[in-house]
Amino acid sequence: MEMKLTKRSVMNNAWKIARNGVKRFGGRASDYIAEAMRIAWRLYLELRAKKGGRIAGIAPWFIKKTFEHPSLVHQIQHESIYKIKKDTEKAYLIEAIATFENGKIEVKNEFWAPKSVCV
């Protein structure tokens, strides 16, 4: 299941997981919501850890607007880890680092992103 990019989506994903439990085992979604919330939160935390620790992702529309080339958008969304270089009240200075060919090539992209598009 793909994790979406807002904390509100963690709850939406939990309800999707609960509804899948209903389809598979029967009952009501509310019977499964506690365990589904644990699963959805664990998925979010795993994604955040994979991406560097403080943020799990950046809204896709913001990355597409900032970096117009499709390969760069894919690289930043899926292959990069995020390192926060500066933190202001409303934005992060993010360094997106992608490593290719067994660590031989490292590509860095630095950009400001509003905290509202980061999760």
N, C-alpha and C. Protein backbone atom coordinates (compact mmCIF):
# COMPACT_ATOMS: atom_id res chain seq x y z
N MET A 1 0.85 -1.17 0.00
CA MET A 1 0.00 0.00 0.00
C MET A 1 0.90 1.24 0.00
N GLU A 2 0.62 2.18 -0.86
CA GLU A 2 1.42 3.38 -0.95
C GLU A 2 1.00 4.36 0.15
N MET A 3 2.00 4.88 0.84
CA MET A 3 1.72 5.85 1.90
C MET A 3 1.60 7.23 1.27
N LYS A 4 0.52 7.93 1.58
CA LYS A 4 0.33 9.27 1.07
C LYS A 4 1.10 10.26 1.94
N LEU A 5 1.03 11.53 1.59
CA LEU A 5 1.98 12.46 2.16
C LEU A 5 1.45 13.43 3.21
N THR A 6 0.37 13.15 3.87
CA THR A 6 -0.06 14.00 4.97
C THR A 6 -0.40 13.11 6.16
N LYS A 7 -0.33 13.69 7.34
CA LYS A 7 -0.65 12.91 8.53
C LYS A 7 -2.13 12.55 8.55
N ARG A 8 -2.93 13.38 7.94
CA ARG A 8 -4.35 13.05 7.80
C ARG A 8 -4.50 11.77 6.98
N SER A 9 -3.62 11.60 6.02
CA SER A 9 -3.65 10.40 5.18
C SER A 9 -3.31 9.14 5.97
N VAL A 10 -2.55 9.28 7.05
CA VAL A 10 -2.28 8.11 7.89
C VAL A 10 -3.60 7.55 8.41
N MET A 11 -4.48 8.45 8.84
CA MET A 11 -5.79 8.02 9.33
C MET A 11 -6.64 7.44 8.19
N ASN A 12 -6.60 8.09 7.02
CA ASN A 12 -7.35 7.56 5.88
C ASN A 12 -6.84 6.17 5.50
N ASN A 13 -5.52 5.99 5.53
CA ASN A 13 -4.96 4.67 5.23
C ASN A 13 -5.38 3.64 6.27
N ALA A 14 -5.49 4.07 7.53
CA ALA A 14 -5.95 3.16 8.58
C ALA A 14 -7.37 2.68 8.28
N TRP A 15 -8.24 3.59 7.85
CA TRP A 15 -9.60 3.17 7.52
C TRP A 15 -9.62 2.26 6.30
N LYS A 16 -8.74 2.50 5.33
CA LYS A 16 -8.66 1.59 4.17
C LYS A 16 -8.23 0.21 4.61
N ILE A 17 -7.25 0.15 5.50
CA ILE A 17 -6.78 -1.14 6.01
C ILE A 17 -7.91 -1.83 6.77
N ALA A 18 -8.66 -1.08 7.58
CA ALA A 18 -9.78 -1.65 8.33
C ALA A 18 -10.86 -2.19 7.38
N ARG A 19 -11.16 -1.43 6.30
CA ARG A 19 -12.16 -1.91 5.34
C ARG A 19 -11.68 -3.16 4.60
N ASN A 20 -10.38 -3.25 4.36
CA ASN A 20 -9.84 -4.48 3.77
C ASN A 20 -10.01 -5.67 4.72
N GLY A 21 -9.89 -5.41 6.03
CA GLY A 21 -10.14 -6.45 7.03
C GLY A 21 -11.58 -6.93 6.98
N VAL A 22 -12.51 -6.00 6.77
CA VAL A 22 -13.93 -6.36 6.65
C VAL A 22 -14.15 -7.26 5.44
N LYS A 23 -13.55 -6.89 4.30
CA LYS A 23 -13.70 -7.69 3.09
C LYS A 23 -13.13 -9.10 3.28
N ARG A 24 -12.03 -9.17 4.00
CA ARG A 24 -11.35 -10.46 4.13
C ARG A 24 -11.96 -11.34 5.22
N PHE A 25 -12.32 -10.74 6.37
CA PHE A 25 -12.75 -11.54 7.51
C PHE A 25 -14.18 -11.29 7.96
N GLY A 26 -14.84 -10.23 7.43
CA GLY A 26 -16.20 -9.92 7.85
C GLY A 26 -16.21 -9.02 9.07
N GLY A 27 -17.37 -8.62 9.47
CA GLY A 27 -17.52 -7.75 10.64
C GLY A 27 -17.69 -6.29 10.21
N ARG A 28 -17.26 -5.39 11.10
CA ARG A 28 -17.37 -3.96 10.83
C ARG A 28 -15.97 -3.34 10.83
N ALA A 29 -15.82 -2.25 10.11
CA ALA A 29 -14.52 -1.57 10.03
C ALA A 29 -14.07 -1.08 11.40
N SER A 30 -15.01 -0.65 12.22
CA SER A 30 -14.65 -0.15 13.55
C SER A 30 -14.05 -1.26 14.43
N ASP A 31 -14.35 -2.53 14.10
CA ASP A 31 -13.75 -3.64 14.84
C ASP A 31 -12.25 -3.75 14.57
N TYR A 32 -11.81 -3.27 13.43
CA TYR A 32 -10.42 -3.42 13.01
C TYR A 32 -9.60 -2.14 13.12
N ILE A 33 -10.23 -1.02 13.49
CA ILE A 33 -9.56 0.28 13.37
C ILE A 33 -8.36 0.41 14.29
N ALA A 34 -8.39 -0.15 15.48
CA ALA A 34 -7.25 0.00 16.39
C ALA A 34 -5.99 -0.62 15.80
N GLU A 35 -6.10 -1.84 15.33
CA GLU A 35 -4.93 -2.50 14.72
C GLU A 35 -4.55 -1.82 13.40
N ALA A 36 -5.54 -1.39 12.65
CA ALA A 36 -5.26 -0.70 11.38
C ALA A 36 -4.50 0.60 11.61
N MET A 37 -4.82 1.32 12.69
CA MET A 37 -4.10 2.56 13.00
C MET A 37 -2.65 2.26 13.37
N ARG A 38 -2.41 1.17 14.10
CA ARG A 38 -1.04 0.78 14.41
C ARG A 38 -0.26 0.46 13.14
N ILE A 39 -0.89 -0.25 12.22
CA ILE A 39 -0.23 -0.61 10.95
C ILE A 39 0.06 0.64 10.12
N ALA A 40 -0.93 1.51 10.00
CA ALA A 40 -0.76 2.73 9.19
C ALA A 40 0.33 3.62 9.78
N TRP A 41 0.35 3.75 11.10
CA TRP A 41 1.38 4.58 11.74
C TRP A 41 2.76 3.97 11.55
N ARG A 42 2.87 2.64 11.67
CA ARG A 42 4.15 1.96 11.46
C ARG A 42 4.64 2.17 10.03
N LEU A 43 3.74 2.09 9.05
CA LEU A 43 4.12 2.34 7.66
C LEU A 43 4.65 3.75 7.47
N TYR A 44 3.99 4.72 8.11
CA TYR A 44 4.44 6.11 8.04
C TYR A 44 5.83 6.27 8.65
N LEU A 45 6.04 5.69 9.83
CA LEU A 45 7.33 5.81 10.50
C LEU A 45 8.45 5.13 9.71
N GLU A 46 8.15 3.99 9.09
CA GLU A 46 9.15 3.31 8.26
C GLU A 46 9.53 4.16 7.07
N LEU A 47 8.54 4.79 6.45
CA LEU A 47 8.82 5.66 5.31
C LEU A 47 9.64 6.86 5.73
N ARG A 48 9.30 7.44 6.87
CA ARG A 48 10.05 8.60 7.37
C ARG A 48 11.49 8.22 7.69
N ALA A 49 11.71 7.06 8.29
CA ALA A 49 13.07 6.61 8.59
C ALA A 49 13.87 6.37 7.31
N LYS A 50 13.20 5.80 6.32
CA LYS A 50 13.86 5.54 5.04
C LYS A 50 14.27 6.83 4.36
N LYS A 51 13.48 7.88 4.54
CA LYS A 51 13.74 9.16 3.87
C LYS A 51 14.69 10.06 4.65
N GLY A 52 15.17 9.67 5.80
CA GLY A 52 16.14 10.48 6.49
C GLY A 52 15.80 10.83 7.92
N GLY A 53 14.59 10.58 8.36
CA GLY A 53 14.29 10.73 9.76
C GLY A 53 13.32 11.81 10.18
N ARG A 54 13.39 13.03 9.63
CA ARG A 54 12.50 14.09 10.11
C ARG A 54 11.25 14.24 9.26
N ILE A 55 11.35 14.02 7.97
CA ILE A 55 10.17 14.10 7.11
C ILE A 55 10.10 12.84 6.25
N ALA A 56 8.88 12.41 5.98
CA ALA A 56 8.68 11.20 5.18
C ALA A 56 8.53 11.51 3.71
N GLY A 57 8.08 12.70 3.40
CA GLY A 57 7.88 13.03 2.01
C GLY A 57 7.44 14.46 1.82
N ILE A 58 7.37 14.80 0.57
CA ILE A 58 6.96 16.14 0.16
C ILE A 58 5.82 15.96 -0.83
N ALA A 59 4.85 16.84 -0.77
CA ALA A 59 3.68 16.73 -1.64
C ALA A 59 4.12 16.65 -3.10
N PRO A 60 3.59 15.66 -3.84
CA PRO A 60 3.99 15.47 -5.24
C PRO A 60 3.76 16.70 -6.11
N TRP A 61 2.66 17.44 -5.87
CA TRP A 61 2.39 18.61 -6.70
C TRP A 61 3.47 19.66 -6.52
N PHE A 62 4.04 19.78 -5.30
CA PHE A 62 5.09 20.76 -5.05
C PHE A 62 6.38 20.37 -5.77
N ILE A 63 6.71 19.11 -5.74
CA ILE A 63 7.94 18.65 -6.42
C ILE A 63 7.79 18.81 -7.92
N LYS A 64 6.61 18.49 -8.46
CA LYS A 64 6.40 18.66 -9.90
C LYS A 64 6.46 20.12 -10.31
N LYS A 65 5.98 21.01 -9.45
CA LYS A 65 6.02 22.43 -9.75
C LYS A 65 7.45 22.97 -9.66
N THR A 66 8.21 22.50 -8.69
CA THR A 66 9.57 22.99 -8.46
C THR A 66 10.56 22.41 -9.46
N PHE A 67 10.45 21.10 -9.71
CA PHE A 67 11.36 20.41 -10.63
C PHE A 67 10.51 19.86 -11.77
N GLU A 68 10.56 20.50 -12.90
CA GLU A 68 9.63 20.15 -13.98
C GLU A 68 10.01 18.89 -14.74
N HIS A 69 11.28 18.51 -14.73
CA HIS A 69 11.71 17.35 -15.50
C HIS A 69 11.25 16.06 -14.81
N PRO A 70 10.57 15.16 -15.53
CA PRO A 70 10.00 13.95 -14.91
C PRO A 70 11.03 13.06 -14.20
N SER A 71 12.22 12.93 -14.76
CA SER A 71 13.22 12.06 -14.12
C SER A 71 13.70 12.66 -12.80
N LEU A 72 13.80 13.97 -12.73
CA LEU A 72 14.20 14.63 -11.50
C LEU A 72 13.09 14.53 -10.45
N VAL A 73 11.86 14.65 -10.88
CA VAL A 73 10.72 14.49 -9.97
C VAL A 73 10.73 13.08 -9.37
N HIS A 74 10.93 12.07 -10.21
CA HIS A 74 10.97 10.68 -9.75
C HIS A 74 12.12 10.47 -8.77
N GLN A 75 13.28 11.00 -9.12
CA GLN A 75 14.47 10.86 -8.28
C GLN A 75 14.23 11.44 -6.89
N ILE A 76 13.67 12.63 -6.82
CA ILE A 76 13.47 13.29 -5.53
C ILE A 76 12.37 12.60 -4.73
N GLN A 77 11.30 12.16 -5.39
CA GLN A 77 10.19 11.52 -4.67
C GLN A 77 10.52 10.12 -4.19
N HIS A 78 11.21 9.33 -5.01
CA HIS A 78 11.33 7.90 -4.72
C HIS A 78 12.73 7.43 -4.36
N GLU A 79 13.77 8.08 -4.81
CA GLU A 79 15.11 7.53 -4.62
C GLU A 79 15.96 8.33 -3.66
N SER A 80 15.52 9.51 -3.26
CA SER A 80 16.34 10.38 -2.43
C SER A 80 16.02 10.22 -0.95
N ILE A 81 17.03 10.49 -0.13
CA ILE A 81 16.80 10.69 1.29
C ILE A 81 16.82 12.19 1.50
N TYR A 82 16.13 12.65 2.52
CA TYR A 82 16.02 14.08 2.76
C TYR A 82 16.84 14.48 3.98
N LYS A 83 17.67 15.48 3.80
CA LYS A 83 18.47 16.02 4.89
C LYS A 83 18.06 17.48 5.06
N ILE A 84 17.62 17.83 6.24
CA ILE A 84 17.20 19.21 6.50
C ILE A 84 18.42 20.02 6.93
N LYS A 85 18.77 21.00 6.09
CA LYS A 85 19.94 21.81 6.35
C LYS A 85 19.62 23.03 7.19
N LYS A 86 18.43 23.60 7.00
CA LYS A 86 17.98 24.77 7.75
C LYS A 86 16.51 24.61 8.04
N ASP A 87 16.10 25.17 9.15
CA ASP A 87 14.71 25.06 9.58
C ASP A 87 14.26 26.45 10.04
N THR A 88 13.29 27.03 9.34
CA THR A 88 12.73 28.30 9.77
C THR A 88 11.34 28.04 10.33
N GLU A 89 10.63 29.08 10.66
CA GLU A 89 9.30 28.91 11.22
C GLU A 89 8.34 28.28 10.23
N LYS A 90 8.51 28.59 8.93
CA LYS A 90 7.54 28.13 7.95
C LYS A 90 8.09 27.23 6.85
N ALA A 91 9.42 27.01 6.81
CA ALA A 91 9.98 26.23 5.71
C ALA A 91 11.24 25.48 6.13
N TYR A 92 11.57 24.48 5.32
CA TYR A 92 12.80 23.71 5.47
C TYR A 92 13.68 23.96 4.25
N LEU A 93 14.99 24.04 4.47
CA LEU A 93 15.95 23.96 3.37
C LEU A 93 16.35 22.50 3.31
N ILE A 94 15.92 21.82 2.26
CA ILE A 94 16.09 20.38 2.14
C ILE A 94 17.17 20.07 1.12
N GLU A 95 18.02 19.11 1.47
CA GLU A 95 18.97 18.56 0.52
C GLU A 95 18.51 17.14 0.24
N ALA A 96 18.11 16.89 -1.00
CA ALA A 96 17.66 15.56 -1.41
C ALA A 96 18.86 14.86 -2.03
N ILE A 97 19.28 13.75 -1.42
CA ILE A 97 20.47 13.04 -1.85
C ILE A 97 20.08 11.67 -2.40
N ALA A 98 20.44 11.43 -3.65
CA ALA A 98 20.18 10.13 -4.28
C ALA A 98 21.53 9.51 -4.63
N THR A 99 21.68 8.23 -4.35
CA THR A 99 22.92 7.51 -4.62
C THR A 99 22.64 6.45 -5.68
N PHE A 100 23.51 6.39 -6.68
CA PHE A 100 23.35 5.44 -7.79
C PHE A 100 24.63 4.64 -7.98
N GLU A 101 24.51 3.52 -8.65
CA GLU A 101 25.62 2.64 -9.02
C GLU A 101 26.47 2.27 -7.81
N ASN A 102 25.83 1.67 -6.81
CA ASN A 102 26.48 1.17 -5.60
C ASN A 102 27.31 2.23 -4.88
N GLY A 103 26.79 3.43 -4.80
CA GLY A 103 27.45 4.48 -4.05
C GLY A 103 28.49 5.28 -4.81
N LYS A 104 28.68 4.98 -6.08
CA LYS A 104 29.70 5.69 -6.85
C LYS A 104 29.25 7.09 -7.26
N ILE A 105 27.97 7.25 -7.54
CA ILE A 105 27.45 8.54 -7.99
C ILE A 105 26.44 9.04 -6.95
N GLU A 106 26.65 10.26 -6.50
CA GLU A 106 25.73 10.87 -5.54
C GLU A 106 25.21 12.17 -6.15
N VAL A 107 23.89 12.28 -6.23
CA VAL A 107 23.25 13.47 -6.80
C VAL A 107 22.56 14.22 -5.67
N LYS A 108 22.88 15.52 -5.56
CA LYS A 108 22.28 16.34 -4.51
C LYS A 108 21.46 17.46 -5.14
N ASN A 109 20.28 17.66 -4.62
CA ASN A 109 19.41 18.77 -5.01
C ASN A 109 19.01 19.50 -3.74
N GLU A 110 19.18 20.81 -3.76
CA GLU A 110 18.86 21.60 -2.59
C GLU A 110 17.72 22.56 -2.94
N PHE A 111 16.72 22.63 -2.06
CA PHE A 111 15.58 23.49 -2.32
C PHE A 111 14.86 23.81 -1.01
N TRP A 112 14.14 24.92 -1.03
CA TRP A 112 13.28 25.29 0.09
C TRP A 112 11.90 24.69 -0.12
N ALA A 113 11.32 24.17 0.94
CA ALA A 113 9.97 23.63 0.87
C ALA A 113 9.18 24.12 2.09
N PRO A 114 7.98 24.62 1.87
CA PRO A 114 7.15 25.02 3.01
C PRO A 114 6.83 23.81 3.88
N LYS A 115 6.75 24.03 5.17
CA LYS A 115 6.43 22.93 6.09
C LYS A 115 5.05 22.35 5.80
N SER A 116 4.19 23.15 5.21
CA SER A 116 2.83 22.69 4.90
C SER A 116 2.80 21.60 3.84
N VAL A 117 3.85 21.47 3.03
CA VAL A 117 3.87 20.42 2.00
C VAL A 117 4.72 19.23 2.42
N CYS A 118 5.31 19.30 3.62
CA CYS A 118 6.16 18.21 4.13
C CYS A 118 5.41 17.43 5.21
N VAL A 119 5.70 16.17 5.27
CA VAL A 119 5.12 15.34 6.32
C VAL A 119 6.17 14.42 6.89
